[in-house]
Short mmCIF file of C-alpha atoms and ligand atoms in Angstrom, two decimals:
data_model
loop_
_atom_site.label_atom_id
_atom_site.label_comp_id
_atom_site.label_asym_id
_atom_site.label_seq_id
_atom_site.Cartn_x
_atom_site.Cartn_y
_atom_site.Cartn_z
CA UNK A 1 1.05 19.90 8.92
CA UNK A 2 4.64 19.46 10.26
CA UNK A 3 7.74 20.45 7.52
CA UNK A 4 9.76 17.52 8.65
CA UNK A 5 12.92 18.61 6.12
CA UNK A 6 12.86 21.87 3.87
CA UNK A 7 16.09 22.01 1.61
CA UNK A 8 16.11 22.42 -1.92
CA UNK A 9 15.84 18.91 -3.14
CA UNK A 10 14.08 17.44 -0.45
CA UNK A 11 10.51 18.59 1.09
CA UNK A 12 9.04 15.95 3.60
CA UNK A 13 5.93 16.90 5.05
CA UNK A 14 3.89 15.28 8.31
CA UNK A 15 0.12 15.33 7.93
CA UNK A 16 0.01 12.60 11.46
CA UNK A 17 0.01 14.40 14.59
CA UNK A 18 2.72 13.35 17.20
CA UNK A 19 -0.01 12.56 20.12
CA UNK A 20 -2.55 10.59 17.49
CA UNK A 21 -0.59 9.48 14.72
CA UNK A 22 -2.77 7.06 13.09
CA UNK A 23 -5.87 6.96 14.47
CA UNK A 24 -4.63 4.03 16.72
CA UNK A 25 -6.83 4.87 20.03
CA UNK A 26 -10.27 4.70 17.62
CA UNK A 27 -9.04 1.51 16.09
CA UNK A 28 -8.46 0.07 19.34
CA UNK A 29 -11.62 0.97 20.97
CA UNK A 30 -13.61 -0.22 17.99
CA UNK A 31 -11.76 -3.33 16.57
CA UNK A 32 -10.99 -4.52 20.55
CA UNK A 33 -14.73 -3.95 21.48
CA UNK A 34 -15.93 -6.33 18.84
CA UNK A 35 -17.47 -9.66 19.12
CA UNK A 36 -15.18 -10.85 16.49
CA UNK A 37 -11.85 -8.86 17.37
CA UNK A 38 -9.86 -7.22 14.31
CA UNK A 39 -7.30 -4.45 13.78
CA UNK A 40 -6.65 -2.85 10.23
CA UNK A 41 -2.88 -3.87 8.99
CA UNK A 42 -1.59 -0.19 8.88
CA UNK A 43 -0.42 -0.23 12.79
CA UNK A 44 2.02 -3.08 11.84
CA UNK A 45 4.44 -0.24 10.55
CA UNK A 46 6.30 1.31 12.69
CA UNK A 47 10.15 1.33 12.43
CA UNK A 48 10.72 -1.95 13.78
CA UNK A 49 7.49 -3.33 11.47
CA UNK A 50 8.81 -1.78 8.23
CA UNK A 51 11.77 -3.76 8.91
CA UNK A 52 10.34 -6.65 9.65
CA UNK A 53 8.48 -6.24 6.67
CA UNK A 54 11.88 -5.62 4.57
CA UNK A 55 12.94 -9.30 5.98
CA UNK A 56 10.03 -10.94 4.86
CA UNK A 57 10.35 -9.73 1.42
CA UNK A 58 13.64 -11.46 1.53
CA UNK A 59 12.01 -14.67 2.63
CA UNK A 60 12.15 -17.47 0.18
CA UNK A 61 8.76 -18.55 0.52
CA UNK A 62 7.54 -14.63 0.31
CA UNK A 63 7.21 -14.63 -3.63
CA UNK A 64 5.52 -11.76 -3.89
CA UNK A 65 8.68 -9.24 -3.79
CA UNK A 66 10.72 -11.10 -6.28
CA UNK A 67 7.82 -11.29 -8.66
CA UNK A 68 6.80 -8.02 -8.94
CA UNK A 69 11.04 -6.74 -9.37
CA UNK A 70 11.12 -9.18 -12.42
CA UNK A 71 8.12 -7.91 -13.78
CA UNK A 72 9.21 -4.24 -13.36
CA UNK A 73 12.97 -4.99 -14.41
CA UNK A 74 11.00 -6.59 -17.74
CA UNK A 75 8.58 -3.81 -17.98
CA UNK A 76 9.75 -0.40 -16.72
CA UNK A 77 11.21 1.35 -20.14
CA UNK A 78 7.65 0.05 -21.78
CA UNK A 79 5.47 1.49 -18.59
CA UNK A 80 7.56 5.11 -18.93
CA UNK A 81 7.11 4.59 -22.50
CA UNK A 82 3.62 4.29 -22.56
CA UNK A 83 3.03 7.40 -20.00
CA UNK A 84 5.89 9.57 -20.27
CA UNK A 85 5.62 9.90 -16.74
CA UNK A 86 8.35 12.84 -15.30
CA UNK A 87 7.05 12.46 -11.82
CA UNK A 88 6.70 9.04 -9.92
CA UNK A 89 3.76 8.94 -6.86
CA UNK A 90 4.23 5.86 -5.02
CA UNK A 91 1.52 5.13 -1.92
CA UNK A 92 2.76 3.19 0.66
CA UNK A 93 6.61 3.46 -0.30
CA UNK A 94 8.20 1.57 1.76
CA UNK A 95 12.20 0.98 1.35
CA UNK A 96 11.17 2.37 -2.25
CA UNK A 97 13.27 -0.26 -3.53
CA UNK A 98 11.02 -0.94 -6.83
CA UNK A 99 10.60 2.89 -7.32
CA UNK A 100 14.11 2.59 -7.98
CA UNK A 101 14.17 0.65 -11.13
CA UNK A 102 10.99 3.43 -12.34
CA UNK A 103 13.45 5.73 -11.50
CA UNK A 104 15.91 4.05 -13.36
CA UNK A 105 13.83 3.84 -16.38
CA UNK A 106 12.02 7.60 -16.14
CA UNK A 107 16.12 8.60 -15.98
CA UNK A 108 16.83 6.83 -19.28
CA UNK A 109 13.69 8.15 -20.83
CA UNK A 110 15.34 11.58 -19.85
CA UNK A 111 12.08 12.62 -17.94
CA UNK A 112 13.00 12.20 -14.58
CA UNK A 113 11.54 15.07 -12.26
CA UNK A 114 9.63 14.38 -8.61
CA UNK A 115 9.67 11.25 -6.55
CA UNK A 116 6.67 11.77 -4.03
CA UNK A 117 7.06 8.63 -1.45
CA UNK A 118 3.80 8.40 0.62
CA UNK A 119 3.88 6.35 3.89
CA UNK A 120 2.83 6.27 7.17
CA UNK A 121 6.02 5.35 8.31
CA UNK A 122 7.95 8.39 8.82
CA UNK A 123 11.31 6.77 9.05
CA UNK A 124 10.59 5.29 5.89
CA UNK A 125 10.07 8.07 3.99
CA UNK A 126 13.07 10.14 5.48
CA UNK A 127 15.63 7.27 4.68
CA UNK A 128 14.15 6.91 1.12
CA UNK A 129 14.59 10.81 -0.01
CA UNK A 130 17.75 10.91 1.84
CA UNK A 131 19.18 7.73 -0.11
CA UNK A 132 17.72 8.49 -3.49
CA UNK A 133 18.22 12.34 -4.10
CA UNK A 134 21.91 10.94 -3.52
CA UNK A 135 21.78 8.50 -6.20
CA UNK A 136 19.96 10.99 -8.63
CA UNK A 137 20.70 14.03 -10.21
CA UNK A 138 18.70 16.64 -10.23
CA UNK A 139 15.82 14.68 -8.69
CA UNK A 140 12.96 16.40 -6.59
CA UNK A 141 11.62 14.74 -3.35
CA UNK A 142 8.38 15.44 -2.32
CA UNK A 143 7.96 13.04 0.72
CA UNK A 144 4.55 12.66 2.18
CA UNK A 145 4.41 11.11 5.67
CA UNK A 146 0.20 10.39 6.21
CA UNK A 147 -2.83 7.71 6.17
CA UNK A 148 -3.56 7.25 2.80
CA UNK A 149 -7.05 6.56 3.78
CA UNK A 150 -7.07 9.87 5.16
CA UNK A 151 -4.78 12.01 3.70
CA UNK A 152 -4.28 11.44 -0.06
CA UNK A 153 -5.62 14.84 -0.95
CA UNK A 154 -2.32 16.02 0.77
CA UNK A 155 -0.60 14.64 -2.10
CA UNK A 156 1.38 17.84 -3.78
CA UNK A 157 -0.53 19.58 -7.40
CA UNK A 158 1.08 17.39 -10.26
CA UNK A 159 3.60 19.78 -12.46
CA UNK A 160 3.37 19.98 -16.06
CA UNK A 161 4.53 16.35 -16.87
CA UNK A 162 2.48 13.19 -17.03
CA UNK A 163 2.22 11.06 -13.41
CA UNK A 164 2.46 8.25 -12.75
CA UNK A 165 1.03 6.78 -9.11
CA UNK A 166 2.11 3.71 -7.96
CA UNK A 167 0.83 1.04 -5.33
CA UNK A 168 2.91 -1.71 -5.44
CA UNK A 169 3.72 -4.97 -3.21
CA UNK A 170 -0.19 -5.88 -3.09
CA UNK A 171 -1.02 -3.34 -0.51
CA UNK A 172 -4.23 -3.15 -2.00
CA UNK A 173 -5.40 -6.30 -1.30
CA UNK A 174 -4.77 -5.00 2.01
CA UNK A 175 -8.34 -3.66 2.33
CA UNK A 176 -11.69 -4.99 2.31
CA UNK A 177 -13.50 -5.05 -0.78
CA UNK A 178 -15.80 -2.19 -0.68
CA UNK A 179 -13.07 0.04 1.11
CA UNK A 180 -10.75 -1.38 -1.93
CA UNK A 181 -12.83 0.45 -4.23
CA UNK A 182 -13.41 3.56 -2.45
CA UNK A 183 -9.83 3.47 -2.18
CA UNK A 184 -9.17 3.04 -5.77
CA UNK A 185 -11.88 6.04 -6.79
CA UNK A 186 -9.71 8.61 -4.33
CA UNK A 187 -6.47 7.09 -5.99
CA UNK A 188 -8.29 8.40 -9.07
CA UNK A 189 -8.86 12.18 -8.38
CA UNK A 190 -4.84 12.26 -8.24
CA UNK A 191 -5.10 11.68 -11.81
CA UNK A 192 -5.16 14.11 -14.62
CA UNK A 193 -6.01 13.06 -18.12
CA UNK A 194 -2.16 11.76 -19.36
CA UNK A 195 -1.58 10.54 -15.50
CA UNK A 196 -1.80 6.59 -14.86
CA UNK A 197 -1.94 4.04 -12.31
CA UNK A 198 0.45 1.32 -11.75
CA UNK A 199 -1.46 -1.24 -9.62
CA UNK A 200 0.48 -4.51 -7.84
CA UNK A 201 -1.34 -7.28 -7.29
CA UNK A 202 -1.08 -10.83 -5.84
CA UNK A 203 -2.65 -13.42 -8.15
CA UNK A 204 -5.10 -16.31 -7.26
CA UNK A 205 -2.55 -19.82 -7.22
CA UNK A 206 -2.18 -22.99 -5.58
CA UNK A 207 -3.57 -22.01 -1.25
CA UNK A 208 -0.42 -23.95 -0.24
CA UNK A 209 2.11 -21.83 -2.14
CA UNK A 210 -0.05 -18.85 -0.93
CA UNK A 211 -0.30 -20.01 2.94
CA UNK A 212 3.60 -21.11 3.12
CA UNK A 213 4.67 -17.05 2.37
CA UNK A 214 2.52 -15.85 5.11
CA UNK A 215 4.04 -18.71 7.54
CA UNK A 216 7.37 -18.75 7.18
CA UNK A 217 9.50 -21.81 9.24
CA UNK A 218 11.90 -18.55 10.88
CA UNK A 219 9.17 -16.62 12.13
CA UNK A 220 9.67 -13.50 10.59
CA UNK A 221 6.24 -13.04 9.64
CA UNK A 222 4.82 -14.63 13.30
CA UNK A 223 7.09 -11.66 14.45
CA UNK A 224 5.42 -9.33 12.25
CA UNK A 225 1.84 -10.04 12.83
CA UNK A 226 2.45 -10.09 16.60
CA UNK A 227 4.61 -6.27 16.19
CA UNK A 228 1.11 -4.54 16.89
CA UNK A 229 1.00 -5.58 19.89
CA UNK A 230 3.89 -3.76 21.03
CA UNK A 231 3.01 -0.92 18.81
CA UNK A 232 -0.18 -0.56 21.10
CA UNK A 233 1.73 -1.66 24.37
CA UNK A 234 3.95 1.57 23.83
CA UNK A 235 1.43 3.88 21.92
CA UNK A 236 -1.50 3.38 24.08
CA UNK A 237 -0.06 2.17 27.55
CA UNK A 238 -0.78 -1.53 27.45
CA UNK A 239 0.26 -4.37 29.02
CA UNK A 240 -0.41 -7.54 26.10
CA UNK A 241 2.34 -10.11 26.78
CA UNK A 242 3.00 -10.71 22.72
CA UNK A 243 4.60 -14.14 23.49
CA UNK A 244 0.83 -14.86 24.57
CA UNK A 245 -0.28 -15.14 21.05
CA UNK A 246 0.41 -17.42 18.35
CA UNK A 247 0.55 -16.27 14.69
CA UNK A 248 -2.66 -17.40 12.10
CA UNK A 249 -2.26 -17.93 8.72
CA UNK A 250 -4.74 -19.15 6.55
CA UNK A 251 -6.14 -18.94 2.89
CA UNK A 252 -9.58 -18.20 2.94
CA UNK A 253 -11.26 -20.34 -0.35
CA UNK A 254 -14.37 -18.26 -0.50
CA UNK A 255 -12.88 -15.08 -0.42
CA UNK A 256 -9.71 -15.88 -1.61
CA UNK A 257 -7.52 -13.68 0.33
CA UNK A 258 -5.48 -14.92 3.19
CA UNK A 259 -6.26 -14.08 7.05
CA UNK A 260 -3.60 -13.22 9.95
CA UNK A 261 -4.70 -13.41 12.84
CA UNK A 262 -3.22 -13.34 16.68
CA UNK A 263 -4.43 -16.47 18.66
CA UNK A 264 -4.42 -16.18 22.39
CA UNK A 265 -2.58 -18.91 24.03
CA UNK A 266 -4.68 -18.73 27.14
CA UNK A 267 -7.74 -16.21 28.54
CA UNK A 268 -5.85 -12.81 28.54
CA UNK A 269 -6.70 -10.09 30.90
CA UNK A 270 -5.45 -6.69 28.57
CA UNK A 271 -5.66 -2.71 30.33
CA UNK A 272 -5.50 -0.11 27.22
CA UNK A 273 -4.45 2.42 29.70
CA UNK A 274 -4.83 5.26 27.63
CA UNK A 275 -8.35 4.52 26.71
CA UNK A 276 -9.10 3.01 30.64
CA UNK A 277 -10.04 0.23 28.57
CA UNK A 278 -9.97 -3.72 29.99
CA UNK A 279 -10.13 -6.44 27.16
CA UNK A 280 -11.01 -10.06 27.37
CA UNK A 281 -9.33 -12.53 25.51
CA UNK A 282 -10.64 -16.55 26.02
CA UNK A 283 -8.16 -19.14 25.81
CA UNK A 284 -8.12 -19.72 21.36
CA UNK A 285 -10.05 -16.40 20.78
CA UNK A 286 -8.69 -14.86 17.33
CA UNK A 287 -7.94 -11.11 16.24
CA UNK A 288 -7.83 -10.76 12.90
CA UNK A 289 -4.47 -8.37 11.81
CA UNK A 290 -5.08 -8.22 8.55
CA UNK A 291 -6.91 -9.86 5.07
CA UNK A 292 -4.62 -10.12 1.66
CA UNK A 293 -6.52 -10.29 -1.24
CA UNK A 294 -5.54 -12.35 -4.12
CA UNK A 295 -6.71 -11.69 -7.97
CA UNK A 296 -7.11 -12.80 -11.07
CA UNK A 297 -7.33 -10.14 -14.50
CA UNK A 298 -11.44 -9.88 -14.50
CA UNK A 299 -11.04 -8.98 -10.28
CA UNK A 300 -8.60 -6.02 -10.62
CA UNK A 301 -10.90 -4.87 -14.16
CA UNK A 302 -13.74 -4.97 -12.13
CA UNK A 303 -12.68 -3.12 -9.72
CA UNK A 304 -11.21 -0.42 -11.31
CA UNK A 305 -14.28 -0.26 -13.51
CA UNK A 306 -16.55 0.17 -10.12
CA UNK A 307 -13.87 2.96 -9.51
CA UNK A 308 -14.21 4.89 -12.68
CA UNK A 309 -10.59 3.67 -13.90
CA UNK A 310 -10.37 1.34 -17.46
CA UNK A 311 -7.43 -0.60 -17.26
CA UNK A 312 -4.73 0.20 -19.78
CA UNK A 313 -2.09 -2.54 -19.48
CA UNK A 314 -1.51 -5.69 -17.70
CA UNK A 315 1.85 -7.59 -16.86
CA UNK A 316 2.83 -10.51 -14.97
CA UNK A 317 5.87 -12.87 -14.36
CA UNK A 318 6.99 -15.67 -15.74
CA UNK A 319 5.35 -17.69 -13.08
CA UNK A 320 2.14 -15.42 -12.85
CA UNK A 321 2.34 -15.06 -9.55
CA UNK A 322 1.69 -11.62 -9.59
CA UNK A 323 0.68 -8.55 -11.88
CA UNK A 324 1.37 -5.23 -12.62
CA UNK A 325 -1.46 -3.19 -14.03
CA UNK A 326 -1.96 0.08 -15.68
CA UNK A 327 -5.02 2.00 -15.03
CA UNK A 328 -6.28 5.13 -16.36
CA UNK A 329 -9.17 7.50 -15.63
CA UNK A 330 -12.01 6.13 -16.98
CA UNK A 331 -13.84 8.81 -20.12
N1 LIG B 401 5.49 -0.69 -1.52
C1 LIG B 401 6.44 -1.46 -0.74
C2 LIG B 401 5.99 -1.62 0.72
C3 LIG B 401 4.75 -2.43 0.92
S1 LIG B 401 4.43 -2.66 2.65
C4 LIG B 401 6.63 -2.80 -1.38
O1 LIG B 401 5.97 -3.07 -2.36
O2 LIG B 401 7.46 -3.57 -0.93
C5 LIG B 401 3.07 -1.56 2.87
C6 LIG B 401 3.57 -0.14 3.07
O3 LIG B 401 2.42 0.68 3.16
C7 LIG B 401 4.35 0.04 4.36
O4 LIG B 401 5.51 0.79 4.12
C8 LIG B 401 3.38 0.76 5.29
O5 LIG B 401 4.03 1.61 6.22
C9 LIG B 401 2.52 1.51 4.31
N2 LIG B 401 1.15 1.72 4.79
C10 LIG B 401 0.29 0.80 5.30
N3 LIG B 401 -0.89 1.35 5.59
C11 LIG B 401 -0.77 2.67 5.26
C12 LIG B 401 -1.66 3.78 5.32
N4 LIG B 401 -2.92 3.65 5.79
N5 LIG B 401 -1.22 4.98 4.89
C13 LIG B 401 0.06 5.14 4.42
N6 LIG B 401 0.94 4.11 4.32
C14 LIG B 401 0.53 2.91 4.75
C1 LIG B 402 2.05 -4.98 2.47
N1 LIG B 402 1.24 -6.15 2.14
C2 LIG B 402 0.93 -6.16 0.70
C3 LIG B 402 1.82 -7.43 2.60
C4 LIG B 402 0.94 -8.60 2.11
O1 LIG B 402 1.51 -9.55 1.56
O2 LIG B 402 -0.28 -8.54 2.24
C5 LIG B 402 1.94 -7.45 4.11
C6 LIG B 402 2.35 -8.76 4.64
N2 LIG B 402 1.72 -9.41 5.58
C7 LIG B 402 2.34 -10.55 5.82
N3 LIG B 402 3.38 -10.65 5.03
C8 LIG B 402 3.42 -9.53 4.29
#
């Protein structure tokens, strides 16, 4: 572990290692070595992916943003409310732009403690507590910079106050569906008997609304997608030419979750020169970036039901685009 920041309202703590930060070298070897090439989403982020990513939730086709901030603006006092929550957990943090209006709420409630942002991003999470232990008094940040596949256990002991733990934007759909559910039984264990989960999720709709807010006319998202390839040029001594890829979007019907994927424009020769590794692209081979899972109610139950969590509340927006959940451990 690294202290990144040690002052009295702000602890930030590194649990990646500056050589290996996120396990990018094993990804690489395995997802590269494939017959059917594939990455996992996480190595979009680094600081030029997060903001890329803070761009396309600005998009007008990207719906998924604005839905979920009108469903916590309409829903935040009710969620503190309900859990009495003093400390806020959020996984994959971001900008923590919608912790803000829980924060807003948990500060009217008058039980406002601990922020803990969790991200792999470090960047992120420095810029967040920085910003918000400004615009709150009195508030405790407990930043977490770590793979929350691999290091939720670093999470800090909760204090004496409910928690709540929060993984917003539809980051969960992020993951396979088995791996979903593991995920969800770890997110469990940070859960003591008052604590809750606030789950964001992207709901089933119309596969053209769906495809047009992971293809958006300025590019933003082709941008995006194509941002691990310079994440492994640099990290891992490469030499992909990015411009030799075209950005995939497409809603899968069966599985209902969308695909991106990075479509070489013609054969690609690629040296991983840290690994001593030479990949092979054909002219229109795919590698798939990352899946995005879309629900309806009985999905996210299920799930949380193979993960020992009952679900406890559910909210969407006006449009039901998208829904908030509330999860506890199950009895
Ligand atoms: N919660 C924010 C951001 C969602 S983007 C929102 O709703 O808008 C997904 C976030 O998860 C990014 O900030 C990314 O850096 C982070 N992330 C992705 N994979 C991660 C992992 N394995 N461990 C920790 N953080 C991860
Ligand atoms: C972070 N995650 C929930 C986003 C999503 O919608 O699956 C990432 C993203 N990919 C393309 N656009 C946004």
């Amino acid at each position: 572990m690294r202290a990144l920041l040690d002052t009295a309202e702000i602890r930030i703590e590194s649990w990646l290692s500056e050589t290996e930060d996120r396990n990018l070298a094993n990804d690489v070897l395995d997802g590269l070595t494939r017959p059917f090439k594939e990455l996992p989403p996480k190595h979009f982020y680094d600081t030029r992916g997060s903001e890329l990513f803070e761009r396309i939730c600005e998009l007008p086709d990207y719906y998924p943003t604005r839905s979920e901030r009108e469903i916590l603006e309409l829903c935040a006092d009710e969620i503190v409310s309900e859990t009495g929550a003093g400390e806020l957990v959020e996984l994959g943090s971001g900008s923590a732009d919608k912790a803000r209006i829980l924060l807003d709420a948990m500060a009217r409630a008058g039980t406002l403690r601990r922020y803990v942002p969790f991200d792999v991003s470090e960047q992120v999470v420095r810029d967040a507590a920085q910003q918000l232990v400004d615009e709150y008094d009195g508030l405790h940040i407990h930043g977490v910079v770590g793979d929350f596949e691999r290091h939720l256990d670093r999470v800090p002991p909760s204090g004496d106050e409910p928690r709540l733990v929060a993984l917003l934007g539809g980051t969960i759909g992020n993951f396979p569906p088995g791996t979903r559910r593991r995920m969800l039984r770890k997110i469990g264990t940070l859960l003591g008997p008052g604590d809750r989960l606030l789950l964001g999720t992207d709901l089933v709709k119309d596969p053209a609304e769906i495809e047009a807010a992971y293809d958006d006319p300025q590019g933003v998202t082709a941008e995006f997608n194509r941002n691990v390839l310079h994440v492994i040029n640099r990290e891992l001594d490469a030499d992909f030419d990015p411009d030799a890829f075209e950005h995939i979007a497409f809603f899968d019907r069966r599985h209902e979750w969308i695909e991106m994927r990075l479509r070489a424009l013609r054969p690609c020769s690629v040296l991983i020169g840290e690994l001593g590794l030479r990949v092979e692209f054909a002219h229109g081979e795919e590698l798939r970036t990352e899946i995005s899972a879309k629900f309806t109610r009985a999905r996210v139950r299920d799930d949380f039901e193979a993960a020992g969590l009952s679900m406890r509340g559910w909210y969407t927006d006006r449009n039901a685009r998208f829904a908030l959940s509330l999860a506890a451990r199950a009895a």
